[in-house]
Coordinates of N, CA and C and ligand atoms in Angstrom, one line a residue:
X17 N -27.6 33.3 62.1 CA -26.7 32.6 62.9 C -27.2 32.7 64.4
X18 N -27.2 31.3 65.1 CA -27.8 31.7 66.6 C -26.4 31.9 67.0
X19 N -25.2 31.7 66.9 CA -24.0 32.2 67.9 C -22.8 32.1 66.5
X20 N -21.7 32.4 66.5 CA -20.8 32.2 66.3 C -20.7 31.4 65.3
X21 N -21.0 30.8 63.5 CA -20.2 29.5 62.9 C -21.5 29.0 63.0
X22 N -22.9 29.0 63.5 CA -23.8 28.2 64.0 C -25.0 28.9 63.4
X23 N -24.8 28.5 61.7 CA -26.2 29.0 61.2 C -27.1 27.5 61.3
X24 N -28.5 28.9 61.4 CA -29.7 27.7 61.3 C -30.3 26.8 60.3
X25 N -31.3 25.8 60.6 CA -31.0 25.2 59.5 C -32.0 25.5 58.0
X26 N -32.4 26.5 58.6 CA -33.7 27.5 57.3 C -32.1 28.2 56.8
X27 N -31.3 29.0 57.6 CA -30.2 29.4 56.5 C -29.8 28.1 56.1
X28 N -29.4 27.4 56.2 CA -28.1 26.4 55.7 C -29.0 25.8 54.4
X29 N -30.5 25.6 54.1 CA -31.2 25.8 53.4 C -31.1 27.1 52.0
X30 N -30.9 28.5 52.4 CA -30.5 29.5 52.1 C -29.8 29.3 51.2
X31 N -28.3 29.0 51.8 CA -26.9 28.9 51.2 C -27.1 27.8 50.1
X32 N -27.5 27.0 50.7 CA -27.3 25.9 49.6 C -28.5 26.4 47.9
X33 N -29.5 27.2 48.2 CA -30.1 27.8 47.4 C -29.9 28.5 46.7
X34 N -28.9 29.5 47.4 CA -28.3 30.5 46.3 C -27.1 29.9 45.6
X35 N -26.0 28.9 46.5 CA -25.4 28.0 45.9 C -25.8 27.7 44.2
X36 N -27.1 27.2 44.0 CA -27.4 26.5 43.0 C -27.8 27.3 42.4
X37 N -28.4 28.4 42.4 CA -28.6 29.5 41.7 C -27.5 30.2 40.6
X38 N -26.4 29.8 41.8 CA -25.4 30.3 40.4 C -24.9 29.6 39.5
X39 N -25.6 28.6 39.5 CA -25.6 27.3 38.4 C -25.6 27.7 37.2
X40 N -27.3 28.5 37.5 CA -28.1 28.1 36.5 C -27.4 29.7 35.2
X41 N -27.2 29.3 33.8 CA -27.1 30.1 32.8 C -28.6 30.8 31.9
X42 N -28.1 31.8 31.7 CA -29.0 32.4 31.0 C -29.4 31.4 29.9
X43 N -30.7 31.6 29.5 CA -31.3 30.8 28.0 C -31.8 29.3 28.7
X44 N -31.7 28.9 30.1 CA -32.2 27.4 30.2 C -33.2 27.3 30.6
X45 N -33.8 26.1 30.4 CA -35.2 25.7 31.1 C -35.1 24.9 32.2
X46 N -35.5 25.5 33.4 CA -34.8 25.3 34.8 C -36.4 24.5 35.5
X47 N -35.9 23.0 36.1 CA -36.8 22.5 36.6 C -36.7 23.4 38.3
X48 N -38.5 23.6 38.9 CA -38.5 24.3 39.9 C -38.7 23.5 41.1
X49 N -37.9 23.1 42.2 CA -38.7 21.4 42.9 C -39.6 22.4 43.8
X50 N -39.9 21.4 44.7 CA -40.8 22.3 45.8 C -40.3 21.6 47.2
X51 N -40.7 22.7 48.1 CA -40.3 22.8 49.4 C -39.8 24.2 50.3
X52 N -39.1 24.2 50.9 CA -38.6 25.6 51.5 C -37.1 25.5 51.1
X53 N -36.6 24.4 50.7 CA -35.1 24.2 50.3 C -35.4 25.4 49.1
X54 N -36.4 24.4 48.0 CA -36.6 24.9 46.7 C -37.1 26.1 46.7
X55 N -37.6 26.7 47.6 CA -38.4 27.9 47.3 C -36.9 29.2 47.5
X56 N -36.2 28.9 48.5 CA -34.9 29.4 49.1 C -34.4 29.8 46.8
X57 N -34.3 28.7 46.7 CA -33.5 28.8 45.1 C -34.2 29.5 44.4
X58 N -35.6 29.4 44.5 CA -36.2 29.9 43.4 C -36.6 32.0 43.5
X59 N -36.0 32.2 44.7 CA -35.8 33.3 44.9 C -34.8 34.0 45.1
X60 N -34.0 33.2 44.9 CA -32.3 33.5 44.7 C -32.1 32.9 43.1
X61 N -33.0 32.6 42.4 CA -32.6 32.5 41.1 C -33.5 33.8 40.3
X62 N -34.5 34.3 41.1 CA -35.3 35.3 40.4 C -34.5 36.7 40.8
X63 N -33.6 36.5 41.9 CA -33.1 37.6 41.9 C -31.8 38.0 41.2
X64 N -31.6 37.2 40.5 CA -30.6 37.1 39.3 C -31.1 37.5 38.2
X65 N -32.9 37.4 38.1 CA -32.8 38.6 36.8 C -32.0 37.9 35.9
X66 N -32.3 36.4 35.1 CA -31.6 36.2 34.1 C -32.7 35.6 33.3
X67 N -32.5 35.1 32.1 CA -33.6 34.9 30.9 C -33.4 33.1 30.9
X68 N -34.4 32.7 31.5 CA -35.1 31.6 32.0 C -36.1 31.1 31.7
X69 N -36.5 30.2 31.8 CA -37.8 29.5 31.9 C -38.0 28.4 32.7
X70 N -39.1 28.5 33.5 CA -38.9 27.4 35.1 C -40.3 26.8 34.5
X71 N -39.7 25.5 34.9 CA -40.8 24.3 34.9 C -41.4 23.7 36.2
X72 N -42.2 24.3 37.1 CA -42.7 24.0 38.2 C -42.9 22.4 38.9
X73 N -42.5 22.0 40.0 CA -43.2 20.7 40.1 C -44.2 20.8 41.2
X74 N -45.1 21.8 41.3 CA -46.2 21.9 42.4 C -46.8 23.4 41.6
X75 N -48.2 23.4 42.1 CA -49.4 24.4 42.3 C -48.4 25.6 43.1
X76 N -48.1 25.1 44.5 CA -46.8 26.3 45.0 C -46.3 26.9 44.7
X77 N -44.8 26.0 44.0 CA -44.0 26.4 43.4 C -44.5 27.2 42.2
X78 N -45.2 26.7 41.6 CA -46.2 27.7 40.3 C -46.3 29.3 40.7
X79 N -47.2 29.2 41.9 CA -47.4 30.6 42.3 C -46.7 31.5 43.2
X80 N -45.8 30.7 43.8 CA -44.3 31.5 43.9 C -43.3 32.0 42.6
X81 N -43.4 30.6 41.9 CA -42.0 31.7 40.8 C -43.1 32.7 40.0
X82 N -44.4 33.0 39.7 CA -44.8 34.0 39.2 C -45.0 35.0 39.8
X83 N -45.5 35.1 41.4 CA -45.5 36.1 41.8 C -44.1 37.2 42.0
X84 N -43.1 35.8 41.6 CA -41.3 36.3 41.5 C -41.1 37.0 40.3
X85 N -42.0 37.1 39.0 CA -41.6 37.4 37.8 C -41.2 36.2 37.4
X86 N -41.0 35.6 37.3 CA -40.4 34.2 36.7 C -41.1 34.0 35.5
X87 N -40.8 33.3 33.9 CA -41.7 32.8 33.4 C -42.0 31.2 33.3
X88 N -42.9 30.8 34.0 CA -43.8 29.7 33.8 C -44.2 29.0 32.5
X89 N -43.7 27.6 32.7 CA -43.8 26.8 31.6 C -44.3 25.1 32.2
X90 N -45.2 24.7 31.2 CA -45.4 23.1 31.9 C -44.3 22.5 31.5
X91 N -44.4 21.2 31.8 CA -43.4 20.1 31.5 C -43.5 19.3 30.2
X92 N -44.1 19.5 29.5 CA -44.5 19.2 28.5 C -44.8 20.3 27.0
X93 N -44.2 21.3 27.2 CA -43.9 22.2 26.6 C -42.7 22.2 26.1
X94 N -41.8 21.5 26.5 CA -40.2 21.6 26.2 C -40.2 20.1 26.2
X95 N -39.1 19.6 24.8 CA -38.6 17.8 24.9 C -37.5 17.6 25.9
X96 N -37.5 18.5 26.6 CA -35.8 18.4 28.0 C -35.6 20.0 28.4
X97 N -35.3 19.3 29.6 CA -35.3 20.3 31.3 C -33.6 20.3 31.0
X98 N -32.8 21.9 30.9 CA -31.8 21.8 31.3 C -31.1 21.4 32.4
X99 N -31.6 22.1 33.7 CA -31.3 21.3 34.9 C -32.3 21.7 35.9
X100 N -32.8 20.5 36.9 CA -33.6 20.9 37.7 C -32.9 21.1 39.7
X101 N -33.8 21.8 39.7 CA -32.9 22.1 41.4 C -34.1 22.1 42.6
X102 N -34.0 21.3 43.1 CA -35.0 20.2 44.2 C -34.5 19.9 45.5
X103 N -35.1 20.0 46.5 CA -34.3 19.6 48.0 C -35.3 18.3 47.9
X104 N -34.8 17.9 49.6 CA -35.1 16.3 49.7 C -35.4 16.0 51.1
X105 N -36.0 15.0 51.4 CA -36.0 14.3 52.8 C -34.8 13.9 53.3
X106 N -34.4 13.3 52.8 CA -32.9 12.3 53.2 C -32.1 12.0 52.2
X107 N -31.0 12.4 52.1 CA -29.6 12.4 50.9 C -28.9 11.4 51.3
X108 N -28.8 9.9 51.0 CA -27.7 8.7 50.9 C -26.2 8.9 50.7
X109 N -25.2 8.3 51.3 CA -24.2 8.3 50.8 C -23.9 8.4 48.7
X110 N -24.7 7.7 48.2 CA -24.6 7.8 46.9 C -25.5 8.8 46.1
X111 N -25.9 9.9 46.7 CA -27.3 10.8 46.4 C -28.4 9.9 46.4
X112 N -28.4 8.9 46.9 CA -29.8 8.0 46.6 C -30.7 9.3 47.6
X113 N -31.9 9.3 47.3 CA -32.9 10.2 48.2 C -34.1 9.6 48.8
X114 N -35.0 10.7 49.8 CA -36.5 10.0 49.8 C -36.8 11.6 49.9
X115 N -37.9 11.8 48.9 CA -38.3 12.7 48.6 C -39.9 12.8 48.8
X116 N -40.5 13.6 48.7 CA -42.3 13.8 48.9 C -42.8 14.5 50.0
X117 N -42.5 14.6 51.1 CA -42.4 14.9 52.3 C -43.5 16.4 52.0
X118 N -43.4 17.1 51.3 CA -44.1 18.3 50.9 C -45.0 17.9 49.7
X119 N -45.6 16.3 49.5 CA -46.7 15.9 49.0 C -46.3 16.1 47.1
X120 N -45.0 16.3 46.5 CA -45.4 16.7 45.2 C -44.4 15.6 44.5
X121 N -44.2 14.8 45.0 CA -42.9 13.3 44.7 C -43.2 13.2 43.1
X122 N -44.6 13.2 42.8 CA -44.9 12.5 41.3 C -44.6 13.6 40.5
X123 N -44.9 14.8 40.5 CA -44.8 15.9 39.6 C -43.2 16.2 39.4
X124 N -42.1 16.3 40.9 CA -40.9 15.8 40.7 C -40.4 15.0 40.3
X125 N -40.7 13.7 40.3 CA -39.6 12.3 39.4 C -40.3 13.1 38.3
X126 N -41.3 13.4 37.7 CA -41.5 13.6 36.2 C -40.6 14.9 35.6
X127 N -40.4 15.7 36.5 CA -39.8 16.9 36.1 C -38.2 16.4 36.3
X128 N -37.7 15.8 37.2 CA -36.3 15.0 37.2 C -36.0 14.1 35.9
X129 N -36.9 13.4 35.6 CA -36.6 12.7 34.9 C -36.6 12.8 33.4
X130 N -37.4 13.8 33.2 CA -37.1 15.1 32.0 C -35.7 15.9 31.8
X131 N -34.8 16.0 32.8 CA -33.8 16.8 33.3 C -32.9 16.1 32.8
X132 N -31.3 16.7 32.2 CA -30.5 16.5 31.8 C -29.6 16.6 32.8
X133 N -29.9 17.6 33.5 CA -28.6 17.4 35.0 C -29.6 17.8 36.5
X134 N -29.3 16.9 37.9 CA -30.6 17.0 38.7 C -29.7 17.2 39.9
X135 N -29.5 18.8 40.6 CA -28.9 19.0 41.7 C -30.2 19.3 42.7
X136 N -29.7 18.1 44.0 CA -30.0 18.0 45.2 C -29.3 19.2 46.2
X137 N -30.8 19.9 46.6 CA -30.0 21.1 47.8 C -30.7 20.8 49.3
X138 N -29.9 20.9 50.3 CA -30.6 20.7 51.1 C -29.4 21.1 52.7
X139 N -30.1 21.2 53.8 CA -29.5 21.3 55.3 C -28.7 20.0 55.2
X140 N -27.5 20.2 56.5 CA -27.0 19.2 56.9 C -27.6 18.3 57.3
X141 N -28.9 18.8 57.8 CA -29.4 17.4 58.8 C -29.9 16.4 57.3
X142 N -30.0 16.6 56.6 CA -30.9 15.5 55.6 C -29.6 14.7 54.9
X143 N -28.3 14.8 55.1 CA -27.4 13.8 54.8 C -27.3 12.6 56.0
X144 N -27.7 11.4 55.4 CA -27.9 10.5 56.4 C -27.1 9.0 55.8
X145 N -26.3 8.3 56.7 CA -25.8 7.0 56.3 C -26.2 5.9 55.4
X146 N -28.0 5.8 55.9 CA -28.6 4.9 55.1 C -30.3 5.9 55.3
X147 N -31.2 5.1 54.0 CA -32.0 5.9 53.9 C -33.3 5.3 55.3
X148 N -34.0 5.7 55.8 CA -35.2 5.0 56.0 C -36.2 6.1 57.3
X149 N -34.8 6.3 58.3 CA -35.3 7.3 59.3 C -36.9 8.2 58.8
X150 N -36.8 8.7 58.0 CA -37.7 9.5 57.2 C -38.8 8.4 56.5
X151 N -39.9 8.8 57.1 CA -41.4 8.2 56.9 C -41.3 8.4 55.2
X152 N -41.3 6.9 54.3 CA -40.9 7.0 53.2 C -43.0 7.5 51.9
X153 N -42.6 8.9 51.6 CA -43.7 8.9 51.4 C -44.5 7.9 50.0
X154 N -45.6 7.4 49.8 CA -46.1 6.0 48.8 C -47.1 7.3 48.1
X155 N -47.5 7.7 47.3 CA -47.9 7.9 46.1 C -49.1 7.3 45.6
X156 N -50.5 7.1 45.7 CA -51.2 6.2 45.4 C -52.2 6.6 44.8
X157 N -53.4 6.1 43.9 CA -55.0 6.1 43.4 C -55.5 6.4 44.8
X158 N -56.8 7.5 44.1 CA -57.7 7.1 45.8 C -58.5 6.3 45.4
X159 N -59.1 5.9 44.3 CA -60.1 5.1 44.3 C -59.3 3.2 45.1
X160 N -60.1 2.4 45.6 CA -59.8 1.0 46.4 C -58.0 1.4 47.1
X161 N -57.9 2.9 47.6 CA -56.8 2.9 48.5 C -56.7 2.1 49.7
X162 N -57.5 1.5 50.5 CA -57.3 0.7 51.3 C -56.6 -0.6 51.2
X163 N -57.0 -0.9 49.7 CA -57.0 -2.5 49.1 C -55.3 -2.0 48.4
X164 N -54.8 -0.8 48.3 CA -53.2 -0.7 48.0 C -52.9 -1.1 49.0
X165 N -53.1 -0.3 50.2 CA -52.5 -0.2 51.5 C -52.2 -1.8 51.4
X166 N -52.8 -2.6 51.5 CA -52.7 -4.1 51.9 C -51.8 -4.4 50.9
X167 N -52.1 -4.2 50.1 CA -51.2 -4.7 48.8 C -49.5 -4.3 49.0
X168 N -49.5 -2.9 49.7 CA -48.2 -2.6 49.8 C -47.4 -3.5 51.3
X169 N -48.7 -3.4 52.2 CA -47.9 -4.5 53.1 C -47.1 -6.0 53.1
X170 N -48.4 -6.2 52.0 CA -46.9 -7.2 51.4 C -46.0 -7.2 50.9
X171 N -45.6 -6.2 50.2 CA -44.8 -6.2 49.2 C -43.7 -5.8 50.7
X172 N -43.7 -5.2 51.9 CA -42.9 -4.3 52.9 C -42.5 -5.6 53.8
X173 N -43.7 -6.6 53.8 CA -43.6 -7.7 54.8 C -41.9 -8.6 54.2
X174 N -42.4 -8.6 52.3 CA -41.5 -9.1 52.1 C -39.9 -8.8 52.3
X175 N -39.4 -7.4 52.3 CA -38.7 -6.6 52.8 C -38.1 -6.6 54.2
X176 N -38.8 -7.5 54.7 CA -38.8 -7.6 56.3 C -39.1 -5.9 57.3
X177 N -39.9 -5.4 56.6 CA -40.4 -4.0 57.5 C -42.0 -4.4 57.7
X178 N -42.1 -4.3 59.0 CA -43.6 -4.8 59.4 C -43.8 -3.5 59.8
X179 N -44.1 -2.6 58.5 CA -44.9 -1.3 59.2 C -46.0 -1.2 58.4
X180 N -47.1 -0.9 58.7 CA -48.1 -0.4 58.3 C -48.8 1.2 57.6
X181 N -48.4 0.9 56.4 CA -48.5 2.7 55.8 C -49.4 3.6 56.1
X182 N -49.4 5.0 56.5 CA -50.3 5.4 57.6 C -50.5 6.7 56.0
X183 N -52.0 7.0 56.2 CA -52.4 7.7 55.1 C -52.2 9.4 55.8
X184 N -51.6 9.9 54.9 CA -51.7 11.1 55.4 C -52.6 12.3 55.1
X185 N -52.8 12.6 56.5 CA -53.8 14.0 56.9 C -53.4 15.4 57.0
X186 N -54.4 16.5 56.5 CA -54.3 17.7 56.4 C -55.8 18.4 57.0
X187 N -55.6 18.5 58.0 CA -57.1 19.1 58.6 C -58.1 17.9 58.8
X188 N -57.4 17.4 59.3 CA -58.3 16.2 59.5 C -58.8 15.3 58.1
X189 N -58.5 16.0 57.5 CA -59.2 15.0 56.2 C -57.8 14.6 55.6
X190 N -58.3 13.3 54.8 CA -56.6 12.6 53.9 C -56.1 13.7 52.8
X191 N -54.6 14.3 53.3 CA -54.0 14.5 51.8 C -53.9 14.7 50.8
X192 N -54.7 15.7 49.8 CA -55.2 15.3 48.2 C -53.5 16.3 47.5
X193 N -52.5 15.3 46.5 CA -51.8 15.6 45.6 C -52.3 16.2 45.0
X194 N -51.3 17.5 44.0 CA -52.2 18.4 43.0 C -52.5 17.5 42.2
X195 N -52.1 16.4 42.1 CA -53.1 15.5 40.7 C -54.5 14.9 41.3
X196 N -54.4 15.0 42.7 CA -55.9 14.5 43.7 C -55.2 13.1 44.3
X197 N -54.6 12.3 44.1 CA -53.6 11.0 44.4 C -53.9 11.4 46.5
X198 N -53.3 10.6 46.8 CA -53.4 10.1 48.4 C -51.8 9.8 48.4
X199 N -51.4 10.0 49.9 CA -50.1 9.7 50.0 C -50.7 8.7 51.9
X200 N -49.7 7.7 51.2 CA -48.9 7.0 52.5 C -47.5 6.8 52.8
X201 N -47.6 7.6 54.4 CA -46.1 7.8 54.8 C -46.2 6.5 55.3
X202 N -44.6 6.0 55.2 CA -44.6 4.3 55.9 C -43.1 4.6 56.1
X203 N -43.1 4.3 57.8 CA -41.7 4.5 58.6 C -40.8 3.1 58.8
X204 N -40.0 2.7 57.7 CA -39.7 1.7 57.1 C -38.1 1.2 57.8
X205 N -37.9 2.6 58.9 CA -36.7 1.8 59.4 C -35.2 2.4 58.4
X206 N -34.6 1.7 59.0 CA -33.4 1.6 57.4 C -33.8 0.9 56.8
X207 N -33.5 1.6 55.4 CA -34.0 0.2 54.1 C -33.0 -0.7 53.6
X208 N -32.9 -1.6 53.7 CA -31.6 -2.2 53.6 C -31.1 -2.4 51.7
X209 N -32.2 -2.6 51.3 CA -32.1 -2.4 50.0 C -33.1 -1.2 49.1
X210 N -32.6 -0.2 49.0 CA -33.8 0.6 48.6 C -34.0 0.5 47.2
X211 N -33.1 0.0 46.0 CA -33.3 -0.4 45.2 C -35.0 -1.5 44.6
X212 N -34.8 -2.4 45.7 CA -35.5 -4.0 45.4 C -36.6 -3.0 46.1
X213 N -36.4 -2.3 47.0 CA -37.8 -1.7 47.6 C -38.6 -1.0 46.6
X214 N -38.0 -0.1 45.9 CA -38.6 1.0 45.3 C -39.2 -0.1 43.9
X215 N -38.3 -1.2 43.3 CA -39.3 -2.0 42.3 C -40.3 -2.6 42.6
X216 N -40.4 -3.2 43.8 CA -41.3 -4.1 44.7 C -42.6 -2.8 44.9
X217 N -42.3 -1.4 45.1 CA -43.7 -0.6 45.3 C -44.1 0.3 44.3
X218 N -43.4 0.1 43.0 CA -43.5 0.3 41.9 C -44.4 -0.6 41.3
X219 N -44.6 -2.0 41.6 CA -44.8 -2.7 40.9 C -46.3 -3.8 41.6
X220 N -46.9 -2.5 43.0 CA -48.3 -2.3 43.3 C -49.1 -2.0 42.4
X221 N -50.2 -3.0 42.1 CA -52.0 -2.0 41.5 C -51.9 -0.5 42.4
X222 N -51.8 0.3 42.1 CA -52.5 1.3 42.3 C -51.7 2.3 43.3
X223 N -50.4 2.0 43.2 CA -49.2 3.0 43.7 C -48.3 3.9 42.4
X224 N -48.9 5.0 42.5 CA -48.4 5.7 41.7 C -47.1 6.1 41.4
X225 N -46.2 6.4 42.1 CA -45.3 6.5 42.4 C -44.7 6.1 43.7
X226 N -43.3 6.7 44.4 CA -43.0 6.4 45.5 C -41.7 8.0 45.7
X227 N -41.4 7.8 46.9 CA -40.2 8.6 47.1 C -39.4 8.6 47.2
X228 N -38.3 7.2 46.7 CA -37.4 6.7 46.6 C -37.1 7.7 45.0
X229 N -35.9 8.3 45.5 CA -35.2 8.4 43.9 C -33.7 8.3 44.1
X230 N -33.4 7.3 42.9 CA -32.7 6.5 43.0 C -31.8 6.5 41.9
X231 N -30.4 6.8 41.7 CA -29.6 7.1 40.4 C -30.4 8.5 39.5
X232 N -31.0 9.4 40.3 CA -30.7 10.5 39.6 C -30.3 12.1 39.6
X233 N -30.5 12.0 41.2 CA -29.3 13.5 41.3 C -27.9 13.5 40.8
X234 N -27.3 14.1 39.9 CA -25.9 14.5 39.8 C -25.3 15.0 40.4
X235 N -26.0 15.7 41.4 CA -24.8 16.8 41.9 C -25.8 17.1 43.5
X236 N -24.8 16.6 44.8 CA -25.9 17.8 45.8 C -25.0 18.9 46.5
X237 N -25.6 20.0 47.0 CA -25.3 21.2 47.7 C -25.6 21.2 49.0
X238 N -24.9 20.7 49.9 CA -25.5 20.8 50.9 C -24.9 22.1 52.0
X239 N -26.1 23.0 52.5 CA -25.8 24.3 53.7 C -25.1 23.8 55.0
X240 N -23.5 24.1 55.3 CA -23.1 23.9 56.6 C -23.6 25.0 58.2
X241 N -23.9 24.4 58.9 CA -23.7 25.3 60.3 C -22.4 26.5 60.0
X242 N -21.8 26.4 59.2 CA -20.7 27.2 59.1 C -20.5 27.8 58.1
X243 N -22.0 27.9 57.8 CA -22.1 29.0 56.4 C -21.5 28.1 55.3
X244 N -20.8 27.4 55.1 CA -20.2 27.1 54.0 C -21.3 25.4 53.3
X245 N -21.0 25.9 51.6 CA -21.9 24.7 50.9 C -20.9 23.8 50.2
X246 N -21.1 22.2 50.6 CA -20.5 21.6 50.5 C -21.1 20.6 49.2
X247 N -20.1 20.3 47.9 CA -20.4 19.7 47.0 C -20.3 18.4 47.4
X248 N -21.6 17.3 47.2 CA -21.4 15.9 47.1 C -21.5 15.5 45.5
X249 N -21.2 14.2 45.5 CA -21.6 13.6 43.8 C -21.5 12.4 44.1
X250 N -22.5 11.2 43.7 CA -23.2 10.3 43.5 C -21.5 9.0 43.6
Ligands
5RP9 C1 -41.5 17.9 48.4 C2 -40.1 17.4 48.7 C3 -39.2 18.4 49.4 O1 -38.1 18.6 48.5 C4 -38.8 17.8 50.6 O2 -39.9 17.5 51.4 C5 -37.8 18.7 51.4 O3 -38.6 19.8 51.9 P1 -37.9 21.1 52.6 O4 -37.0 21.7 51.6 O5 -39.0 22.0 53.0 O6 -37.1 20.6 53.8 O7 -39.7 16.3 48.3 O8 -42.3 16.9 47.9

């Protein structure tokens, strides 16, 4: 707390982490998202010491829940994720999200969408009116990534967002996904339809995914300045 009722927003992160922690029942197969939201959970679910199995969605997250004692399982080891627990870029009035922001969007929709129940945790500041504020991260092939890029500008021109998807850098070199993939962040404004958006960049040669997720969180937790975690639902 920096004063009085006025936690920060790495705690309010915190709260909302251990929040979901007490979700989770012994015997499930627990999807693990990634980020600092997720990692907050995944160390407040290991300190519960209960009989688990976490399904990673990053290299990270991997070597955090083991170095936690956790036991480690792929996603393809199991036909269904009991529930998965994942923070977010930006939380919609309807849990609609934009997620990727920590580069691992594809390995999450796969691990979400394997999931039978999908709680969104996150700070106050990431509940937002409409989605777009947040540079929406694109998912792509590196091989003829240039010739997406263009590809996606159309599909954005159509949309009426004249932005230009800017590839993103880590040490000066582009962004390699643990699958090796390229990401472009593209600061799209409010999206007025994120629906028609997310088929329209779905439905690029050579965009792998995107960070739009859309009708699948059940449940979010969000950490107040005032200590307290507040239930949304869809
Ligand atoms: C990673 C993500 C993260 O959930 C998102 O970026 C939020 O990160 P943080 O919890 O660190 O604020 O989508 O791909």
């Amino acid at each position: 707390m920096t004063s009085a009722g006025s936690l920060e927003p790495d705690g309010q992160k915190r709260i909302a982490g251990e929040a979901a922690a007490a979700l989770i029942e012994s015997g499930q197969v627990v999807g693990l998202g990634t980020g600092s939201t997720a990692a907050h959970f995944v160390r407040a679910l290991a300190a519960r010491n209960i009989d688990i199995r976490g399904v990673p969605t990053s290299e990270a997250t991997a070597a955090l829940a083991r170095e936690l004692g956790l036991i480690v399982i792929g996603v393809d080891e199991v036909s269904v994720i009991d529930i998965t627990v994942d923070g977010a870029d930006e939380i919609g009035p309807e849990l609609e999200l934009i997620k990727g922001g920590g580069g691992a969007l594809l390995r999450e929709k796969l691990v979400w969408e394997a999931s039978r129940r999908c709680v969104v945790i996150a700070d106050a500041g990431k509940a937002v009116k409409r989605l777009g504020a947040f540079p929406l991260p694109v998912e792509v092939a590196a091989f003829a990534y240039k010739g997406t890029s263009r590809r996606i500008c159309d599909v954005l021109a159509d949309a009426d967002i004249a932005m230009v998807p800017k590839l993103r850098k880590q040490g000066g070199e582009p962004f390699r996904t643990d699958g090796g993939n390229l990401i472009y962040d593209i600061d799209c404004g409010a999206i007025a339809d994120p629906w028609a958006l997310a088929e329209a960049l779905k439905g690029v040669t050579g965009v792998v995914d995107h960070g739009l997720f859309l009708g699948l969180a059940d449940l979010a937790l969000i950490g107040g300045a005032d200590g307290r975690v507040t239930e949304l639902l869809p």
